[in-house]
PDB file of C-alpha atoms and ligand atoms in Angstrom:
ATOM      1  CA  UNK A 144       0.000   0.000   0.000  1.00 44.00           C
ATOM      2  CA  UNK A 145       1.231   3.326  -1.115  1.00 44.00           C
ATOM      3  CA  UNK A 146       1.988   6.300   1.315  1.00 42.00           C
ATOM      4  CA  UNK A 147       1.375   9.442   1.284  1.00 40.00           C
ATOM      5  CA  UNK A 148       5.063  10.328   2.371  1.00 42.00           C
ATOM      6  CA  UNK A 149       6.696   8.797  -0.796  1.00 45.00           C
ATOM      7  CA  UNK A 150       4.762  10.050  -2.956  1.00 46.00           C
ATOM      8  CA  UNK A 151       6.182  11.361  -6.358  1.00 52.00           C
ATOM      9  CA  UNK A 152       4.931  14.895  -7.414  1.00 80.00           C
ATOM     10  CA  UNK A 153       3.828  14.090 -10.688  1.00 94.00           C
ATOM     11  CA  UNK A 154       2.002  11.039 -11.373  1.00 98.00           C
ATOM     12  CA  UNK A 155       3.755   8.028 -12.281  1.00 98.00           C
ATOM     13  CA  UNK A 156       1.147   5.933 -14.131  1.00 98.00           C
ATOM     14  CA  UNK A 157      -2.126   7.740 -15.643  1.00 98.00           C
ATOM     15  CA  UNK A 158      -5.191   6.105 -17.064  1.00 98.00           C
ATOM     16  CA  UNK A 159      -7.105   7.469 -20.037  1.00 98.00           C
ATOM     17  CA  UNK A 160     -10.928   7.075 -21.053  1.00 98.00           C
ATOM     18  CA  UNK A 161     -10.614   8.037 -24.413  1.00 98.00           C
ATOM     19  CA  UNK A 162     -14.161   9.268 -24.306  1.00 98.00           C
ATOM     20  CA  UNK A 163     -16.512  11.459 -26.856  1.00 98.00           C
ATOM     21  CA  UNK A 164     -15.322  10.328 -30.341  1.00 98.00           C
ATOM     22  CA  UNK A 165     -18.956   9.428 -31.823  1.00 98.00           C
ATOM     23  CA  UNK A 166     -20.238  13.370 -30.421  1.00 98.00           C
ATOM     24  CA  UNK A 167     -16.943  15.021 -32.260  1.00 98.00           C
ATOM     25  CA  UNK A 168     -18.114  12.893 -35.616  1.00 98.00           C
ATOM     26  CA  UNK A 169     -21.753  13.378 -35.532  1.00 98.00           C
ATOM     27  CA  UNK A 170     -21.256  17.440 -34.544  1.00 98.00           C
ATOM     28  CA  UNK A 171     -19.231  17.552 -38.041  1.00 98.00           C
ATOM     29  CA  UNK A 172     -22.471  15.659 -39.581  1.00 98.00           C
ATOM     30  CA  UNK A 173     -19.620  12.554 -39.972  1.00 98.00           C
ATOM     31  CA  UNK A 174     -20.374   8.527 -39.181  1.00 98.00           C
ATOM     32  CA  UNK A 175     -18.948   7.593 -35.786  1.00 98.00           C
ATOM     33  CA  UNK A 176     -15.974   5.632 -37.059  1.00 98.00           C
ATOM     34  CA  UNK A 177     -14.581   9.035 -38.377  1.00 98.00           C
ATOM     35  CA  UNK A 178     -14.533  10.173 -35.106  1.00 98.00           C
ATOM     36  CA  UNK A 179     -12.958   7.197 -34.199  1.00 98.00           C
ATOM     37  CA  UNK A 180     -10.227   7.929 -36.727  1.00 98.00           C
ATOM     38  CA  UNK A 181      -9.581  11.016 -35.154  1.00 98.00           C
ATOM     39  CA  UNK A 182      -9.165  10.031 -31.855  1.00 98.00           C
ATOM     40  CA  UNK A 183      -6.608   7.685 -32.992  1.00 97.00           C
ATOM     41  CA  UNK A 184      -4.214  10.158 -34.166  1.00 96.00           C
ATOM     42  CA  UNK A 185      -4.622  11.667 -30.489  1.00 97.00           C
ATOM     43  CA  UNK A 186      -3.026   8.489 -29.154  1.00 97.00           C
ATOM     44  CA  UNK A 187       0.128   9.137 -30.665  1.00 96.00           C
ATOM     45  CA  UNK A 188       0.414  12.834 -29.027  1.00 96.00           C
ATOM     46  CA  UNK A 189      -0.169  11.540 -25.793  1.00 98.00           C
ATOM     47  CA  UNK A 190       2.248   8.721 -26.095  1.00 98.00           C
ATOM     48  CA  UNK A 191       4.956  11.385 -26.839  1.00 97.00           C
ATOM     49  CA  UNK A 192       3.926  13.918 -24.342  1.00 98.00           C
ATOM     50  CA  UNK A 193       4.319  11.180 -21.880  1.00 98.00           C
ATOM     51  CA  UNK A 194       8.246  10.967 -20.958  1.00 98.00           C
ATOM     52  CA  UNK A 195       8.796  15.025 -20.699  1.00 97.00           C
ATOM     53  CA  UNK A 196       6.148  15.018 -17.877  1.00 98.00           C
ATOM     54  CA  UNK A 197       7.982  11.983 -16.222  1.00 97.00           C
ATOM     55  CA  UNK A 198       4.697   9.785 -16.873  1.00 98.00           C
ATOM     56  CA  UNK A 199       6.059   6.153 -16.962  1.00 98.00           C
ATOM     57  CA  UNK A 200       3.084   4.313 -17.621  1.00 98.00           C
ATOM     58  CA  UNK A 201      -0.050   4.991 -19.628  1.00 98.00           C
ATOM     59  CA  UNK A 202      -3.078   2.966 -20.254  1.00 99.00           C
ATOM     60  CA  UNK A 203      -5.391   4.173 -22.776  1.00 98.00           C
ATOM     61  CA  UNK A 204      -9.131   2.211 -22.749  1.00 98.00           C
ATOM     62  CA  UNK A 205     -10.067   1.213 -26.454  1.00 98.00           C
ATOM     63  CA  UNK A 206     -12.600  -1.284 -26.521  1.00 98.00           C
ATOM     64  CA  UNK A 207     -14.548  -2.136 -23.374  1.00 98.00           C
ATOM     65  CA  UNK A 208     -16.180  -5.777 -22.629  1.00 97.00           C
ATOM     66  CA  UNK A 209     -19.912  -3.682 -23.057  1.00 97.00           C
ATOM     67  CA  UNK A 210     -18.550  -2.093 -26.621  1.00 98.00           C
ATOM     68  CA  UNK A 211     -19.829  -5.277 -28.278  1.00 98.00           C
ATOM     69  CA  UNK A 212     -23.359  -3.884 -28.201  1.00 98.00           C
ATOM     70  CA  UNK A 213     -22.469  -1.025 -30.583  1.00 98.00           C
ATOM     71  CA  UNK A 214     -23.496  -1.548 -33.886  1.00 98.00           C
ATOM     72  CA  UNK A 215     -22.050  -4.230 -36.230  1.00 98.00           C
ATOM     73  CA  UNK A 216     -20.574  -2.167 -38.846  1.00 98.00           C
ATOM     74  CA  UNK A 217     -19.119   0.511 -35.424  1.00 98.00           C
ATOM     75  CA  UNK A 218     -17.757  -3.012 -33.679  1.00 98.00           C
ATOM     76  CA  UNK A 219     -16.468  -3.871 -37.223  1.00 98.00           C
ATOM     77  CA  UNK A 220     -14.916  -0.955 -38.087  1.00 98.00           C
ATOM     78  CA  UNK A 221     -13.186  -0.326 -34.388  1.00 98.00           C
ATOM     79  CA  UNK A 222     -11.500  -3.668 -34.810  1.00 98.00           C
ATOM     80  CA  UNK A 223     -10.542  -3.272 -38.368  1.00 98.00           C
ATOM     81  CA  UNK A 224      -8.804   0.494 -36.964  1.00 98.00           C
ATOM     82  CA  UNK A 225      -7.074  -0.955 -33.889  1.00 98.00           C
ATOM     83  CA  UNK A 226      -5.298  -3.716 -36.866  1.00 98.00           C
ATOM     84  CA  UNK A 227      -4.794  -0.709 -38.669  1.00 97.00           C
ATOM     85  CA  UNK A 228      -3.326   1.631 -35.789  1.00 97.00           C
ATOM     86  CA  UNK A 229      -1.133  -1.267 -34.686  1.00 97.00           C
ATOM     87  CA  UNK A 230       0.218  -2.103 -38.319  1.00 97.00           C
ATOM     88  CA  UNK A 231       0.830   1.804 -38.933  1.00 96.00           C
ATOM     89  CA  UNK A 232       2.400   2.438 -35.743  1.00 96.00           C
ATOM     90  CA  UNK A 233       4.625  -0.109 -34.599  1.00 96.00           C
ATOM     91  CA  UNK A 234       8.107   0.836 -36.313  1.00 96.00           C
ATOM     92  CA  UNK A 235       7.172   4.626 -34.186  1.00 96.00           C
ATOM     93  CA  UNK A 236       6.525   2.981 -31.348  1.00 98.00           C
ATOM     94  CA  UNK A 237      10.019   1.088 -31.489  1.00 98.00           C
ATOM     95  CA  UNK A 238      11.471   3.879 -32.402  1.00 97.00           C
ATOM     96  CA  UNK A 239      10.252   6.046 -29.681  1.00 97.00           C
ATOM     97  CA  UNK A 240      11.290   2.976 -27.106  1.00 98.00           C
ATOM     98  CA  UNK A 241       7.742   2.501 -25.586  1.00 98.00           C
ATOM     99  CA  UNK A 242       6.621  -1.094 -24.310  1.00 98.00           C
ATOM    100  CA  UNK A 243       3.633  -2.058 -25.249  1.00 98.00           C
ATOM    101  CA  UNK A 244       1.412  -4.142 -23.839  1.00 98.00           C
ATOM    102  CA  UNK A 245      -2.652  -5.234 -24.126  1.00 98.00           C
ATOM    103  CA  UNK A 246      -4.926  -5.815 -21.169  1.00 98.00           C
ATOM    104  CA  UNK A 247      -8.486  -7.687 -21.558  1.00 98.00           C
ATOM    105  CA  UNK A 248      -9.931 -10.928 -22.781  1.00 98.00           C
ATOM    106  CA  UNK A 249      -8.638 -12.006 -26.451  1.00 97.00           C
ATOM    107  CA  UNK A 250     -11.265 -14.765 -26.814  1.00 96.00           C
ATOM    108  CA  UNK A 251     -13.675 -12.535 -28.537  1.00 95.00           C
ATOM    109  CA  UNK A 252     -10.639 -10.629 -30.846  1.00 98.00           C
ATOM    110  CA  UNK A 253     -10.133 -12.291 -34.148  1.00 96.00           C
ATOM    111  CA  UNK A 254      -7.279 -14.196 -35.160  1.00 98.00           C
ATOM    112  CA  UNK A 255      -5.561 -11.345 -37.386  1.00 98.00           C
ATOM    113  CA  UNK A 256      -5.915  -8.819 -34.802  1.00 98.00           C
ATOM    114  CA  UNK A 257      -4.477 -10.889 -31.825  1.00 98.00           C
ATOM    115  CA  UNK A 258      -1.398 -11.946 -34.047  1.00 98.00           C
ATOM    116  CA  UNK A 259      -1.156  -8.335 -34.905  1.00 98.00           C
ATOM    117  CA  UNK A 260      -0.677  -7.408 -30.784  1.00 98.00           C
ATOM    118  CA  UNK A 261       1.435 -10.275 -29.919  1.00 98.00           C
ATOM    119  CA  UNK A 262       4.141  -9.156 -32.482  1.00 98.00           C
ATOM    120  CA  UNK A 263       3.664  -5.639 -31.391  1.00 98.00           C
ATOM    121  CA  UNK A 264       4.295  -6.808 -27.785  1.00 98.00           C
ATOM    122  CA  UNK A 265       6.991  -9.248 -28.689  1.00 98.00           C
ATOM    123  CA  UNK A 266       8.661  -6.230 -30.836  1.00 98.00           C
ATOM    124  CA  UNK A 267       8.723  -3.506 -27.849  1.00 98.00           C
ATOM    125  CA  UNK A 268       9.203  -6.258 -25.169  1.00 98.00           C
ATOM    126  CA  UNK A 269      12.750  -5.072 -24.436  1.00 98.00           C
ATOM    127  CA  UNK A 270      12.314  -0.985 -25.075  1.00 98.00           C
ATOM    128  CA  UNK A 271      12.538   0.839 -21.981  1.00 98.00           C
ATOM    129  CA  UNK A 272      10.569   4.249 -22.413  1.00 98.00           C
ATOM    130  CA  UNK A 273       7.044   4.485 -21.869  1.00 98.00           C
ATOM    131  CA  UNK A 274       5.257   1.944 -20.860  1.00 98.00           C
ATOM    132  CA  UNK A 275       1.802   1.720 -22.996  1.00 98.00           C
ATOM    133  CA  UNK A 276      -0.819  -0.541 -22.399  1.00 99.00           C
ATOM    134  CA  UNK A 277      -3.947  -0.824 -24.565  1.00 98.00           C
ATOM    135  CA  UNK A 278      -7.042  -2.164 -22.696  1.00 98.00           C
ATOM    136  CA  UNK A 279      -8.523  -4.305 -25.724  1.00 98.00           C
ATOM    137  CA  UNK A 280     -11.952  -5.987 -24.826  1.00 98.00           C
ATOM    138  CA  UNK A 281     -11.393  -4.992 -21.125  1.00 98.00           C
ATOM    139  CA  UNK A 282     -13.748  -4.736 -18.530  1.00 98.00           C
ATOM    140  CA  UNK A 283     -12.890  -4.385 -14.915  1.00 98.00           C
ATOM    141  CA  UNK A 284     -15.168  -6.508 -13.692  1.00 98.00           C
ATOM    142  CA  UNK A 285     -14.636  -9.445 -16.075  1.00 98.00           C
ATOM    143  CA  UNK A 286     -10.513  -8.757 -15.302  1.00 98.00           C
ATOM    144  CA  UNK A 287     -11.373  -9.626 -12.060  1.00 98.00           C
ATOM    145  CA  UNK A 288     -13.696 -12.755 -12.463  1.00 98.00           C
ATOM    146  CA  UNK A 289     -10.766 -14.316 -15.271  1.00 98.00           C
ATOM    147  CA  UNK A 290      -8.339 -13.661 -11.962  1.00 98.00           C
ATOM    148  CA  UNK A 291     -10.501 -15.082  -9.454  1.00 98.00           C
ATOM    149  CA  UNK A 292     -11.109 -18.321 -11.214  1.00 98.00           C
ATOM    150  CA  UNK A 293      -7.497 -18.302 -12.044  1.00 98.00           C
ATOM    151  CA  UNK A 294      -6.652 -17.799  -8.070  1.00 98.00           C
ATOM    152  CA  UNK A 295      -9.187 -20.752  -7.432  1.00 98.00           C
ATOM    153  CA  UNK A 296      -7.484 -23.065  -9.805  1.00 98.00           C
ATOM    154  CA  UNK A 297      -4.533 -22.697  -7.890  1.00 98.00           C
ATOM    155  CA  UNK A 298      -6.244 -22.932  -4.754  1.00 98.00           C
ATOM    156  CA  UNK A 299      -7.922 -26.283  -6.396  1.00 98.00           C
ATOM    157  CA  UNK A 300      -4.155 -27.930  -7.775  1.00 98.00           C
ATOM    158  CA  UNK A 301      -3.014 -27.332  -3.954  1.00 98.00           C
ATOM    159  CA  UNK A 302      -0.573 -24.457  -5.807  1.00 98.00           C
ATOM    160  CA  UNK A 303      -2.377 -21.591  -3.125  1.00 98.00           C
ATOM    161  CA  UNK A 304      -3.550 -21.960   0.206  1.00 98.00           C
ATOM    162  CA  UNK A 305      -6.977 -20.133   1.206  1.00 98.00           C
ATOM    163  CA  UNK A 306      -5.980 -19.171   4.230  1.00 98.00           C
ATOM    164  CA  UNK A 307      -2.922 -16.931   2.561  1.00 98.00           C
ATOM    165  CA  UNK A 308      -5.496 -15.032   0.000  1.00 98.00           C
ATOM    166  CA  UNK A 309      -5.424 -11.043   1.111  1.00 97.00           C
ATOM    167  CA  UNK A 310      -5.303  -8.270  -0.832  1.00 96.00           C
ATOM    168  CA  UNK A 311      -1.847  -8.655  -2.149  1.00 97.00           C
ATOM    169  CA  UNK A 312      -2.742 -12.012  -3.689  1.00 98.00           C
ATOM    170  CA  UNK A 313      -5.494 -11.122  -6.446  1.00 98.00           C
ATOM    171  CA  UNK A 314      -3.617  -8.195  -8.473  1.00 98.00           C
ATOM    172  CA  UNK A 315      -0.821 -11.157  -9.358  1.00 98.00           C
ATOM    173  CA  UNK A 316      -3.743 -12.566 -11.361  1.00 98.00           C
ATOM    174  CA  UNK A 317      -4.857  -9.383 -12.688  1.00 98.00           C
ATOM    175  CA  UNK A 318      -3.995  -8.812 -16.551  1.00 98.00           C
ATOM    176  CA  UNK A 319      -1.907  -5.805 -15.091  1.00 98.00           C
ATOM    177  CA  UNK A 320       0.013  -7.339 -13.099  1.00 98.00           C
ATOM    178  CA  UNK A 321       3.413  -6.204 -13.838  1.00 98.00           C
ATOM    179  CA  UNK A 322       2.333  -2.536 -13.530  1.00 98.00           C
ATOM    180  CA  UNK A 323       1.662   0.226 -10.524  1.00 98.00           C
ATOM    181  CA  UNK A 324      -1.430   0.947  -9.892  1.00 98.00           C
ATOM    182  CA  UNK A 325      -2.765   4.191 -11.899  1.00 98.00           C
ATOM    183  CA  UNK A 326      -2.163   7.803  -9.866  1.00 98.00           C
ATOM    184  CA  UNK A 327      -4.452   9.228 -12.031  1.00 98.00           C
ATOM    185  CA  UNK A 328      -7.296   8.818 -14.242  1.00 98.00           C
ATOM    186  CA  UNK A 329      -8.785  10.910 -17.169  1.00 98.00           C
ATOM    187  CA  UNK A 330     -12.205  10.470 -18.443  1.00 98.00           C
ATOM    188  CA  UNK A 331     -12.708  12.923 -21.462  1.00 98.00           C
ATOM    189  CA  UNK A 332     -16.384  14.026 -23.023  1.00 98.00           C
ATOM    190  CA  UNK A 333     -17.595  15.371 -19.820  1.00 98.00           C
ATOM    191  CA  UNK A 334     -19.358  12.070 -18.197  1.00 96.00           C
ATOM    192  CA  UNK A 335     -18.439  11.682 -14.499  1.00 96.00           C
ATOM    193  CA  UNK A 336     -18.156   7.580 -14.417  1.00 96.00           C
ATOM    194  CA  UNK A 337     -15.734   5.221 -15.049  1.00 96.00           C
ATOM    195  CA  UNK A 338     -17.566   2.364 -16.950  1.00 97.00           C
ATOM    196  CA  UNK A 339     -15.454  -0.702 -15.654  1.00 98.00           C
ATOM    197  CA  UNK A 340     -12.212   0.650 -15.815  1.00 98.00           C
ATOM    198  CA  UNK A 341      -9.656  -0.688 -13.816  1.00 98.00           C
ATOM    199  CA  UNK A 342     -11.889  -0.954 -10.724  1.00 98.00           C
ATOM    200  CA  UNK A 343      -9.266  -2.662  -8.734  1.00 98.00           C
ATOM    201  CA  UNK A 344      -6.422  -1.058  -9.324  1.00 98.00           C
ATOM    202  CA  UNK A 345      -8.135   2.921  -9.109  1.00 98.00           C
ATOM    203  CA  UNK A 346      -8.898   2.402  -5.212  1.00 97.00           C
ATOM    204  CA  UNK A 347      -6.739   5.179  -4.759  1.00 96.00           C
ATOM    205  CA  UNK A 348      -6.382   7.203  -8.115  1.00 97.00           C
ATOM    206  CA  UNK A 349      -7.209  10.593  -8.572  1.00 97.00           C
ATOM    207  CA  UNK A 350      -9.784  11.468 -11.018  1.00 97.00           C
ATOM    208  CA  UNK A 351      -9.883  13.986 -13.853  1.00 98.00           C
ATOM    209  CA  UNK A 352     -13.352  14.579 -15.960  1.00 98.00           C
ATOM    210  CA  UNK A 353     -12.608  17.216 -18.708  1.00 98.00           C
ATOM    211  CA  UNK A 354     -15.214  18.399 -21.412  1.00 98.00           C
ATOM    212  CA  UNK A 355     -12.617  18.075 -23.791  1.00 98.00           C
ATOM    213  CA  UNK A 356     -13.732  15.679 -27.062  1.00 98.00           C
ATOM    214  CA  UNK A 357     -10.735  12.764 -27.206  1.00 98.00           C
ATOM    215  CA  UNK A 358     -10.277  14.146 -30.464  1.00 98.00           C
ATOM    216  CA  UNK A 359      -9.635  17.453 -29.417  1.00 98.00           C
ATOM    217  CA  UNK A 360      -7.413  16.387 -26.238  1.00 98.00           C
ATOM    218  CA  UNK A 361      -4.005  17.237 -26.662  1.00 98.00           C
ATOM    219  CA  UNK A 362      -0.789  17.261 -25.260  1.00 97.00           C
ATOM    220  CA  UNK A 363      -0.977  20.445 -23.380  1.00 97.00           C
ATOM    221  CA  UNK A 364      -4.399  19.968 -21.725  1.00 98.00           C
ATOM    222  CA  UNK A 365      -2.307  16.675 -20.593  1.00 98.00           C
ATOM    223  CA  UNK A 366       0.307  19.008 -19.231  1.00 97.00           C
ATOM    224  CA  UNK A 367      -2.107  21.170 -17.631  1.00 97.00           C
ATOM    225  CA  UNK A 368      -3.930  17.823 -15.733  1.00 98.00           C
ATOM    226  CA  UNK A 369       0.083  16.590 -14.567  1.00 97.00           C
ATOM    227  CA  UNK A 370       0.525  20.077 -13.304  1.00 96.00           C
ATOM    228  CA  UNK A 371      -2.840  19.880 -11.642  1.00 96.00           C
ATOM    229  CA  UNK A 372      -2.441  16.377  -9.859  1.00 96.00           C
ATOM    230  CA  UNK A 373       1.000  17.944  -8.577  1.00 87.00           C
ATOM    231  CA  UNK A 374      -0.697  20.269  -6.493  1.00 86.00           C
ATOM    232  CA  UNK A 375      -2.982  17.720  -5.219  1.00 81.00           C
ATOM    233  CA  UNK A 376      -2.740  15.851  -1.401  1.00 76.00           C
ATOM    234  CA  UNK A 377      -2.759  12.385  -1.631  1.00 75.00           C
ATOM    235  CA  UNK A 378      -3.420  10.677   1.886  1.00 71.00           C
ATOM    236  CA  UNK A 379      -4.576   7.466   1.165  1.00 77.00           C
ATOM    237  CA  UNK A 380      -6.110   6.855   3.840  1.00 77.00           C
ATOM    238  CA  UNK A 381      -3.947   8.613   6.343  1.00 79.00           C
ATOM    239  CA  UNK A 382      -3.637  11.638   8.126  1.00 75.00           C
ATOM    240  CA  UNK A 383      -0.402  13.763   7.074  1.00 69.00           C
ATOM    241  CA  UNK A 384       2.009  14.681  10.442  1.00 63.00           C
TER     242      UNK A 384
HETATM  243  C1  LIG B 154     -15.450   6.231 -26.883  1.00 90.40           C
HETATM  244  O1  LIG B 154     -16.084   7.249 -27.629  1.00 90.40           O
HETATM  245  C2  LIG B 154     -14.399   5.650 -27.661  1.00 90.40           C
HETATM  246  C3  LIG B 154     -14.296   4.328 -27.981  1.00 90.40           C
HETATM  247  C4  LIG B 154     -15.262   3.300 -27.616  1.00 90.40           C
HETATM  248  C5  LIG B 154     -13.186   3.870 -28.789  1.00 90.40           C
HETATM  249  C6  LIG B 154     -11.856   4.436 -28.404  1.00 90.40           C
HETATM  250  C7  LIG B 154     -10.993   4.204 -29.525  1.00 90.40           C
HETATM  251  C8  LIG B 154     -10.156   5.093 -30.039  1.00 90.40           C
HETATM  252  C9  LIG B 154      -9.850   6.424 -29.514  1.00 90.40           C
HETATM  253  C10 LIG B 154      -9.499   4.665 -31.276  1.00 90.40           C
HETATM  254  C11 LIG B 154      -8.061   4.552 -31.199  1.00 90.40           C
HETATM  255  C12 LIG B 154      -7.482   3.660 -30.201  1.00 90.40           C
HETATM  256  C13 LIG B 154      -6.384   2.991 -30.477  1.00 90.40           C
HETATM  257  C14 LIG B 154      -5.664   2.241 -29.450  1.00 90.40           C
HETATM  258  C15 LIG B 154      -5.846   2.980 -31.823  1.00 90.40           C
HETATM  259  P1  LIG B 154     -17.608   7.053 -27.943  1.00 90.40           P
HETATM  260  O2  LIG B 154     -17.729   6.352 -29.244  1.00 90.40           O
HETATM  261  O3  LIG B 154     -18.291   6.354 -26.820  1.00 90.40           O
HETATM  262  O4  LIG B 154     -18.105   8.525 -28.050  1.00 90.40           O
HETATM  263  P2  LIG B 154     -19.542   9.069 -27.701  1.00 90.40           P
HETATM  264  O5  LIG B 154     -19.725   8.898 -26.217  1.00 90.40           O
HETATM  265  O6  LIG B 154     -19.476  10.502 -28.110  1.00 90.40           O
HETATM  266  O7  LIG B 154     -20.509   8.272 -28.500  1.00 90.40           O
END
């Protein structure tokens, strides 16, 4: 458990919900996806914004376990985009040295698209920048179910005993397990929830909601959010001396 005495001013690891993309489109009389488009190309500014502001971690939410209800042809053309993003982008993304990584269930994905991920995150496995993870068919609560029947197959082939299980034990079955927990999390599009987004790991995150269209966010408002969150007091839990 964090404290409030080491904490870093800035925020090590921030969490985006790339929200708003289907308002920007249909404002500009578009179809969704070209919103969609557009909020693509925003990824890559915040990726590079990322290591001047000392952000080491950034998880971006593309596709939640509920996004299946959209529309064929908006479900179809998401997918066909994140093959698209990843195929355009992952010689930058080298380049740049960030890690990349996907969170979420791949049973749903299609074979093209999960092939497409695993070489990105086989190419970027040793690159030691920023560390970008892509929450692909992720929901929270599903996360958690996956790692609880995980933690009770262990518990089942005598690997785990019951009476160890606390609060430290789950997150080693989460899909994020190798990373902090998120200091801070940014909803854009002006809706004050956080639709099954890293439930577990946000016990202690501070939250942003800006106005802000994702495909009008940019790299300063990011700046301006970091700066924000600096001037914050984080107690989790505790009372400052
Ligand atoms: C929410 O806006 C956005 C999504 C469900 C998709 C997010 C995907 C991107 C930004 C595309 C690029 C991502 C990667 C990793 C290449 P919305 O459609 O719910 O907007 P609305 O609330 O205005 O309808």
């Amino acid at each position: 458990m964090p404290d409030a005495s080491d904490t870093p001013q800035g925020p090590r690891h921030i969490a985006i919900i790339m929200d708003g993309n289907g308002r920007w489109a249909t404002m500009r009389g578009r179809p969704r996806l070209f919103g969609h488009h557009a909020g693509a190309k925003r990824v890559r500014e915040v990726v590079e914004a990322c290591p001047d502001l000392g952000v080491e971690y950034l998880t971006i939410f593309a596709f939640s376990t509920e996004n299946w209800k959209r529309t064929q042809v908006e479900v179809a053309g998401l997918m066909s985009l994140f093959r698209r993003y990843i195929s355009k982008e992952t010689r930058a993304l080298k380049e740049r040295n960030v890690k990349v990584r996907f969170i979420g269930d791949r049973v749903r994905l299609d074979a093209k698209l999960i092939a497409l991920m695993d070489e990105l995150e086989a190419l970027t496995a040793d690159c030691t920048g920023t560390n970008l993870t892509i929450a692909l068919n992720y929901g929270g609560r599903d996360e958690v179910a996956r790692a609880t029947r995980r933690l009770a197959q262990d518990v089942a082939a005598g690997k785990l005993d019951p009476d160890t299980v606390d609060e430290e034990t789950l997150p080693r079955y989460l899909d994020t397990h190798v990373l902090p927990d998120p200091d801070l999390v940014i909803r854009t599009s002006g809706e004050a929830r956080i639709s099954n987004f890293l439930l577990w790991q946000s016990a202690y995150a501070e939250y942003e909601f800006v106005d802000t269209l994702w495909p009008d966010f940019t790299g300063e408002e990011l700046t301006r959010l970091v700066n924000r969150f600096g001037k914050r007091d984080r107690r989790f839990g505790a009372v400052k001396p």
